[in-house]
Coordinates of C-alpha atoms and ligand atoms in Angstrom, one line a residue:
M1 CA 41.8 107.8 98.0
A2 CA 45.6 108.0 98.5
E3 CA 47.3 111.2 97.6
A4 CA 50.2 111.1 95.2
I5 CA 53.6 112.1 96.6
R6 CA 56.6 112.8 94.4
I7 CA 59.8 111.1 95.3
F8 CA 62.8 113.4 94.6
D9 CA 65.9 111.3 94.9
T10 CA 69.1 113.1 95.8
T11 CA 71.4 110.0 96.3
L12 CA 73.6 111.2 93.5
R13 CA 73.9 114.8 94.8
D14 CA 73.4 115.3 98.6
G15 CA 74.2 111.6 99.1
E16 CA 77.3 111.7 97.0
Q17 CA 78.5 114.8 98.9
A18 CA 79.0 112.8 102.1
P19 CA 82.5 111.6 102.9
G20 CA 83.3 108.2 101.2
F21 CA 80.3 108.3 98.8
S22 CA 81.7 110.0 95.7
M23 CA 81.0 108.3 92.4
Q24 CA 82.5 108.4 88.9
P25 CA 80.2 109.4 86.0
A26 CA 79.8 105.8 84.9
E27 CA 78.9 104.7 88.4
K28 CA 76.4 107.5 88.7
L29 CA 74.8 106.4 85.4
R30 CA 74.4 102.8 86.7
M31 CA 72.8 104.1 89.9
A32 CA 70.6 106.5 87.8
H33 CA 69.3 103.7 85.7
A34 CA 68.5 101.7 88.9
L35 CA 66.7 104.7 90.4
Q36 CA 64.7 105.2 87.2
E37 CA 63.7 101.5 87.4
L38 CA 62.8 102.0 91.0
G39 CA 60.3 104.6 90.0
V40 CA 61.6 107.9 91.4
D41 CA 59.9 111.0 90.0
V42 CA 62.8 113.4 90.1
L43 CA 66.5 112.4 90.1
E44 CA 69.0 115.0 91.3
A45 CA 72.1 113.9 89.4
G46 CA 74.6 116.3 90.8
F47 CA 75.9 119.9 91.2
P48 CA 77.3 120.7 87.8
I49 CA 79.5 123.7 88.8
A50 CA 81.2 121.6 91.5
S51 CA 83.6 119.8 89.1
E52 CA 84.1 118.6 85.5
G53 CA 83.2 115.1 86.7
D54 CA 79.9 116.3 88.3
F55 CA 79.0 118.3 85.1
E56 CA 79.7 115.2 83.0
G57 CA 77.8 113.0 85.4
V58 CA 74.7 115.2 85.3
R59 CA 74.9 115.5 81.5
T60 CA 75.2 111.8 81.0
V61 CA 72.3 111.0 83.3
A62 CA 70.3 113.7 81.6
R63 CA 71.0 112.2 78.2
E64 CA 70.4 108.6 79.1
C65 CA 67.5 108.6 81.6
R66 CA 64.5 109.8 79.7
E67 CA 61.6 108.6 81.9
L68 CA 61.9 111.0 84.8
S69 CA 62.9 114.6 85.6
V70 CA 66.6 115.1 86.0
A71 CA 67.6 117.9 88.3
G72 CA 70.9 119.7 88.6
L73 CA 71.8 121.9 91.6
A74 CA 72.9 125.5 91.4
R75 CA 73.5 128.2 93.9
A76 CA 71.6 131.4 93.3
V77 CA 74.5 132.7 91.2
E78 CA 74.6 133.2 87.5
A79 CA 77.6 130.9 86.7
D80 CA 76.0 128.0 88.6
I81 CA 72.7 128.3 86.9
R82 CA 74.2 128.6 83.4
R83 CA 76.4 125.5 84.1
A84 CA 73.4 123.5 85.4
G85 CA 71.3 124.6 82.3
E86 CA 74.1 123.5 80.1
A87 CA 74.5 120.1 81.8
L88 CA 70.8 119.5 81.6
R89 CA 70.4 120.5 78.0
P90 CA 70.0 116.9 76.7
A91 CA 67.4 116.0 79.3
A92 CA 63.9 115.0 78.4
R93 CA 62.6 116.7 81.5
P94 CA 65.2 119.1 82.9
R95 CA 64.8 120.7 86.3
I96 CA 67.1 123.4 87.7
H97 CA 67.2 123.3 91.5
T98 CA 68.5 126.7 92.7
F99 CA 69.1 127.6 96.4
I100 CA 70.2 130.3 98.7
A101 CA 70.3 130.3 102.5
T102 CA 67.7 132.4 104.3
S103 CA 68.7 132.1 108.0
D104 CA 70.4 135.0 109.7
I105 CA 73.1 132.6 110.8
H106 CA 74.0 131.7 107.2
L107 CA 73.5 135.3 106.0
E108 CA 75.8 136.7 108.6
H109 CA 78.5 134.1 108.9
K110 CA 78.6 132.4 105.4
L111 CA 77.1 134.6 102.7
K112 CA 77.9 138.0 104.4
K113 CA 74.8 139.4 102.7
S114 CA 71.8 141.4 103.9
R115 CA 68.3 140.0 103.8
A116 CA 67.5 142.5 101.0
Q117 CA 70.4 141.1 98.9
V118 CA 69.4 137.5 99.4
L119 CA 65.8 138.4 98.5
E120 CA 67.0 140.0 95.3
D121 CA 69.3 137.0 94.5
A122 CA 66.5 134.5 95.0
G123 CA 64.2 136.1 92.5
A124 CA 67.0 136.7 90.0
A125 CA 68.2 133.1 90.2
V126 CA 64.8 131.7 89.5
R127 CA 64.2 134.1 86.6
L128 CA 67.5 133.1 85.0
A129 CA 66.8 129.4 85.6
R130 CA 63.5 129.9 83.8
Q131 CA 65.3 130.9 80.7
Y132 CA 66.6 127.3 80.5
T133 CA 63.5 125.3 81.7
D134 CA 60.0 125.7 82.9
D135 CA 60.7 123.4 85.8
V136 CA 62.5 125.4 88.4
E137 CA 62.8 124.4 92.1
F138 CA 63.8 126.9 94.7
S139 CA 65.2 125.9 98.1
A140 CA 65.6 128.2 101.0
E141 CA 68.7 126.6 102.7
D142 CA 68.4 126.4 106.5
A143 CA 64.7 127.3 106.1
T144 CA 63.9 125.8 109.5
R145 CA 66.2 128.3 111.4
S146 CA 65.0 131.3 109.3
D147 CA 62.8 134.1 110.5
L148 CA 59.3 133.1 109.3
D149 CA 58.2 136.5 108.0
Y150 CA 61.4 136.8 106.0
L151 CA 61.1 133.2 104.7
V152 CA 57.6 133.9 103.5
E153 CA 59.0 137.0 101.5
V154 CA 61.8 135.0 99.9
L155 CA 59.5 132.1 98.9
S156 CA 56.9 134.5 97.6
A157 CA 59.5 136.2 95.5
A158 CA 60.6 132.8 94.1
V159 CA 57.0 131.9 93.1
E160 CA 56.6 135.3 91.5
A161 CA 59.8 134.7 89.5
G162 CA 58.5 131.4 88.2
A163 CA 59.5 128.6 90.6
S164 CA 57.0 125.7 90.5
T165 CA 58.5 123.8 93.5
L166 CA 59.4 125.3 96.8
N167 CA 61.7 123.2 98.9
I168 CA 61.9 123.8 102.7
P169 CA 65.1 122.2 103.8
D170 CA 65.8 121.3 107.4
T171 CA 69.4 121.7 106.5
V172 CA 70.9 120.9 109.9
G173 CA 68.3 118.4 111.0
Y174 CA 67.1 120.7 113.8
C175 CA 63.3 120.4 113.7
V176 CA 61.0 118.0 115.5
P177 CA 58.0 116.6 113.5
S178 CA 55.2 118.8 115.0
E179 CA 57.2 121.9 114.5
Y180 CA 58.2 121.1 110.9
G181 CA 54.6 120.2 110.0
A182 CA 53.4 123.5 111.5
L183 CA 56.0 125.3 109.4
I184 CA 54.8 123.7 106.2
A185 CA 51.2 124.5 107.1
A186 CA 52.1 128.2 107.8
L187 CA 54.0 128.5 104.6
R188 CA 51.2 127.0 102.6
Q189 CA 48.9 129.7 104.1
R190 CA 51.2 132.7 103.9
V191 CA 53.4 132.4 100.7
R192 CA 51.8 134.4 97.9
G193 CA 50.9 132.0 95.1
A194 CA 51.3 128.9 97.3
E195 CA 48.3 127.3 95.6
K196 CA 50.3 127.2 92.3
V197 CA 53.3 125.3 93.6
I198 CA 54.3 122.0 95.1
F199 CA 55.8 122.2 98.5
S200 CA 58.8 119.9 99.0
V201 CA 60.7 118.8 102.0
H202 CA 64.4 118.0 102.5
C203 CA 65.3 116.7 105.9
H204 CA 68.6 115.9 107.4
N205 CA 69.0 113.3 110.0
D206 CA 71.2 114.9 112.7
L207 CA 68.6 114.1 115.4
G208 CA 67.5 110.9 113.7
L209 CA 64.2 112.6 112.8
A210 CA 64.5 113.0 109.0
V211 CA 61.9 110.5 108.0
A212 CA 59.5 111.5 110.8
N213 CA 59.8 115.1 109.9
S214 CA 59.2 114.4 106.2
L215 CA 56.1 112.4 107.0
A216 CA 54.8 115.2 109.3
A217 CA 55.4 117.7 106.5
V218 CA 53.4 115.5 104.1
A219 CA 50.5 115.4 106.6
A220 CA 50.7 119.2 106.5
G221 CA 50.4 119.3 102.7
A222 CA 53.9 118.9 101.3
R223 CA 53.7 116.8 98.1
Q224 CA 57.4 116.1 97.3
I225 CA 59.9 114.4 99.6
E226 CA 63.6 114.6 99.0
C227 CA 65.4 111.5 100.1
T228 CA 68.2 109.1 99.4
I229 CA 68.9 105.4 99.2
N230 CA 70.2 104.1 102.5
G231 CA 69.6 107.6 103.9
I232 CA 73.1 108.7 102.8
G233 CA 73.9 112.4 102.7
E234 CA 75.7 115.2 104.5
R235 CA 76.7 114.4 108.1
A236 CA 74.0 112.0 109.5
G237 CA 72.4 111.8 106.1
N238 CA 69.0 112.6 104.6
A239 CA 65.6 110.9 105.0
A240 CA 65.9 107.3 103.8
L241 CA 63.8 106.7 100.6
E242 CA 63.1 103.1 101.6
E243 CA 61.8 104.0 105.0
I244 CA 59.5 106.7 103.7
V245 CA 58.1 104.4 101.0
M246 CA 57.6 101.4 103.3
A247 CA 56.0 103.5 106.0
T248 CA 53.3 104.5 103.5
R249 CA 52.9 100.9 102.3
V250 CA 52.7 99.3 105.7
R251 CA 50.5 102.0 107.3
P252 CA 48.1 103.4 104.7
D253 CA 45.6 103.8 107.5
Q254 CA 47.8 106.5 109.0
L255 CA 49.7 107.6 105.9
P256 CA 47.3 107.6 102.9
Y257 CA 49.9 108.5 100.3
H258 CA 50.9 106.9 97.1
T259 CA 54.4 106.8 95.5
R260 CA 55.4 105.2 92.2
I261 CA 58.2 103.3 93.8
A262 CA 58.5 99.6 93.0
S263 CA 59.1 98.4 96.5
E264 CA 60.6 95.0 95.5
K265 CA 63.5 96.9 93.9
L266 CA 64.4 98.7 97.2
Y267 CA 66.8 96.0 98.5
P268 CA 68.6 95.4 95.2
T269 CA 69.0 99.2 94.7
S270 CA 70.4 99.6 98.2
Q271 CA 72.9 96.7 97.6
M272 CA 73.9 98.3 94.3
L273 CA 74.7 101.6 96.1
S274 CA 76.8 99.7 98.7
A275 CA 78.7 97.8 96.0
I276 CA 79.4 101.0 94.0
T277 CA 80.5 103.1 97.0
G278 CA 82.1 100.3 99.1
V279 CA 80.1 101.5 102.1
Q280 CA 78.0 98.9 103.8
V281 CA 74.6 99.6 105.4
Q282 CA 74.5 99.4 109.2
P283 CA 73.1 95.9 110.0
N284 CA 70.2 97.3 112.0
K285 CA 69.1 99.8 109.3
A286 CA 65.4 99.7 108.8
I287 CA 64.2 97.9 105.6
V288 CA 67.5 97.2 104.0
G289 CA 69.9 96.4 106.8
A290 CA 71.2 92.8 107.1
N291 CA 69.2 92.3 110.3
A292 CA 66.0 93.9 109.1
F293 CA 64.5 90.5 108.5
A294 CA 66.8 88.3 110.6
H295 CA 65.8 86.7 113.9
E296 CA 68.1 85.2 116.4
A297 CA 66.2 85.1 119.7
G298 CA 64.5 81.7 120.4
I299 CA 61.2 83.2 121.2
H300 CA 61.2 85.2 118.0
Q301 CA 62.4 82.3 115.9
D302 CA 59.7 80.1 117.3
G303 CA 57.1 82.8 116.6
V304 CA 58.3 83.4 113.0
L305 CA 58.3 79.7 112.3
K306 CA 54.7 79.4 113.5
S307 CA 53.7 82.6 111.6
P308 CA 55.9 85.4 110.3
L309 CA 53.1 87.8 111.3
T310 CA 54.3 87.4 114.9
Y311 CA 57.5 89.5 114.3
E312 CA 57.4 90.9 110.8
I313 CA 55.2 93.8 109.7
M314 CA 56.0 93.4 106.0
T315 CA 57.3 90.4 104.1
P316 CA 60.9 90.4 103.0
Q317 CA 59.8 89.8 99.4
T318 CA 57.9 93.2 99.4
V319 CA 61.3 94.9 99.6
G320 CA 63.1 92.5 97.3
L321 CA 64.7 90.2 99.8
P322 CA 64.1 86.5 98.8
Q323 CA 63.4 85.4 102.4
N324 CA 63.9 86.1 106.1
Q325 CA 66.7 84.6 108.0
L326 CA 66.9 82.7 111.2
V327 CA 70.3 83.3 112.5
L328 CA 71.6 80.6 114.8
G329 CA 73.4 81.9 117.8
K330 CA 73.4 81.6 121.6
H331 CA 69.9 83.1 121.8
S332 CA 68.3 80.6 119.5
G333 CA 66.0 77.8 120.5
R334 CA 65.3 74.2 119.6
H335 CA 62.6 75.0 117.1
A336 CA 64.9 77.0 114.9
L337 CA 67.7 74.5 115.2
Q338 CA 65.4 71.7 114.1
A339 CA 64.1 73.7 111.2
R340 CA 67.6 74.5 110.0
L341 CA 68.8 70.9 110.4
R342 CA 65.8 69.8 108.4
A343 CA 66.6 72.3 105.7
L344 CA 70.0 70.7 105.5
G345 CA 68.4 67.3 105.1
F346 CA 68.7 65.9 108.6
E347 CA 65.9 64.1 110.5
L348 CA 66.3 63.9 114.2
S349 CA 64.4 62.0 116.9
R350 CA 63.4 63.9 120.1
E351 CA 66.4 62.6 121.9
Q352 CA 68.8 63.4 119.1
L353 CA 67.4 67.0 118.9
Q354 CA 68.0 67.5 122.6
A355 CA 71.6 66.1 122.3
A356 CA 72.1 68.3 119.2
Y357 CA 70.8 71.3 121.0
N358 CA 73.2 70.8 123.9
R359 CA 76.1 70.6 121.6
F360 CA 74.8 73.6 119.6
S361 CA 74.5 75.7 122.8
A362 CA 78.1 74.9 123.7
V363 CA 79.3 75.9 120.2
A364 CA 77.1 79.0 120.2
D365 CA 78.6 80.2 123.5
Q366 CA 82.0 80.2 121.9
K367 CA 81.0 81.8 118.6
K368 CA 78.8 84.8 117.5
T369 CA 76.9 82.7 115.0
V370 CA 76.8 79.0 114.3
R371 CA 77.5 78.2 110.6
E372 CA 76.3 75.5 108.3
D373 CA 79.5 73.3 108.7
D374 CA 79.1 73.5 112.5
L375 CA 75.5 72.2 112.1
R376 CA 76.4 69.4 109.8
L377 CA 79.1 68.2 112.3
I378 CA 76.6 68.4 115.2
A379 CA 74.0 66.4 113.2
E380 CA 76.6 63.7 112.4
Q381 CA 77.8 63.6 116.0
V382 CA 74.3 62.9 117.4
G383 CA 73.7 60.3 114.6
A384 CA 71.0 62.1 112.8
T385 CA 69.7 60.4 109.6
V386 CA 69.8 62.1 106.3
A387 CA 66.3 62.6 104.8
E388 CA 65.8 61.7 101.1
K389 CA 64.7 65.2 100.2
P390 CA 65.8 68.2 102.2
V391 CA 63.1 70.6 103.3
A392 CA 63.1 74.1 101.7
A393 CA 65.6 76.4 103.4
V394 CA 64.5 78.7 106.2
Ligands
KIV1 O1 70.3 120.5 103.0 C1 70.1 121.5 102.2 O2 69.7 122.6 102.6 C2 70.4 121.2 100.8 C3 69.9 122.2 99.8 C4 70.9 122.5 98.8 C5 68.6 121.8 99.2 O3 70.9 120.2 100.5
ZN2 ZN1 70.8 118.7 102.1

């Protein structure tokens, strides 16, 4: 039986913090509705103390999106928590997400506080947040570079103060999967009251390990994953929601976890984010990149035309893409060319196909991809006949 994993989406908070990704309140609301439709469990809508716009964004999302928990971020300081509590007032299910750093690096260089002070602040923050809502998440920022014994103390204090979710951020994307999994396992054993709370993970992608780390943590007992659409977020980004979800869908034998995500909405949601922010996804991005279901090499195209199983581990429709794409370029073969010309309505004899392929190769050598008008011209040049009914597009 697959275990349920909560998806905590932070596209509108950590994602939005990244350069070039800021959104207006109305844009946040559009994205929030899409995320609700997608099926995320918790939606972190922003950092209310950060600006008037962020406060407004969180408040609007809290008012309008009633079918999920809406979270607002707050440092472990009174003003932040009160501001978050205020922004979340209209929410059906408000969550205050309060955090403080626990690594000596952050204590010494950033907070300029002692361990004892931070321990005190963590408990006080959670207690204050509990005056606004029963649903309080506590994050130990830079947890993965913190002293383990001290981290255990801070997290235990947060549980004692009333936190129901403990988030263990790999803030700087420093961990490797085995290490992160072991950390989650150790914390689940050692934090006092661990059995009463959900352990959450929040991984940054500085070493490209955010998704792998998140999945290792789930194997070690974490039951909430914080992630973003297209993996956007500070620096190299956060764990990509679409990658986590599809990993569990494609490999239930290895990852027996269930999320509420409607996978066929992944691609449209990714596209919406790109349209709103004006930032395109890298073409080779897993699941939602332009090349994720595109094939150019002749051997691959031939295989996919015979059976998509040869080179696709999931169907494009599962993630909301109408179909895969055979891109015609200099690596393509006759089989793909013939299929594409057929789709355009041309029937070719063996000789015509060979002649068309020769011309196609010459054009492909000059251009990155060969377009439909090039193909029509080639078909006409070799005297191909037009079929009465074109074959469905490939
Ligand atoms: O990366 C981080 O540590 C964070 C916390 C605020 C959760 O984003
Ligand atoms: Zn973060």
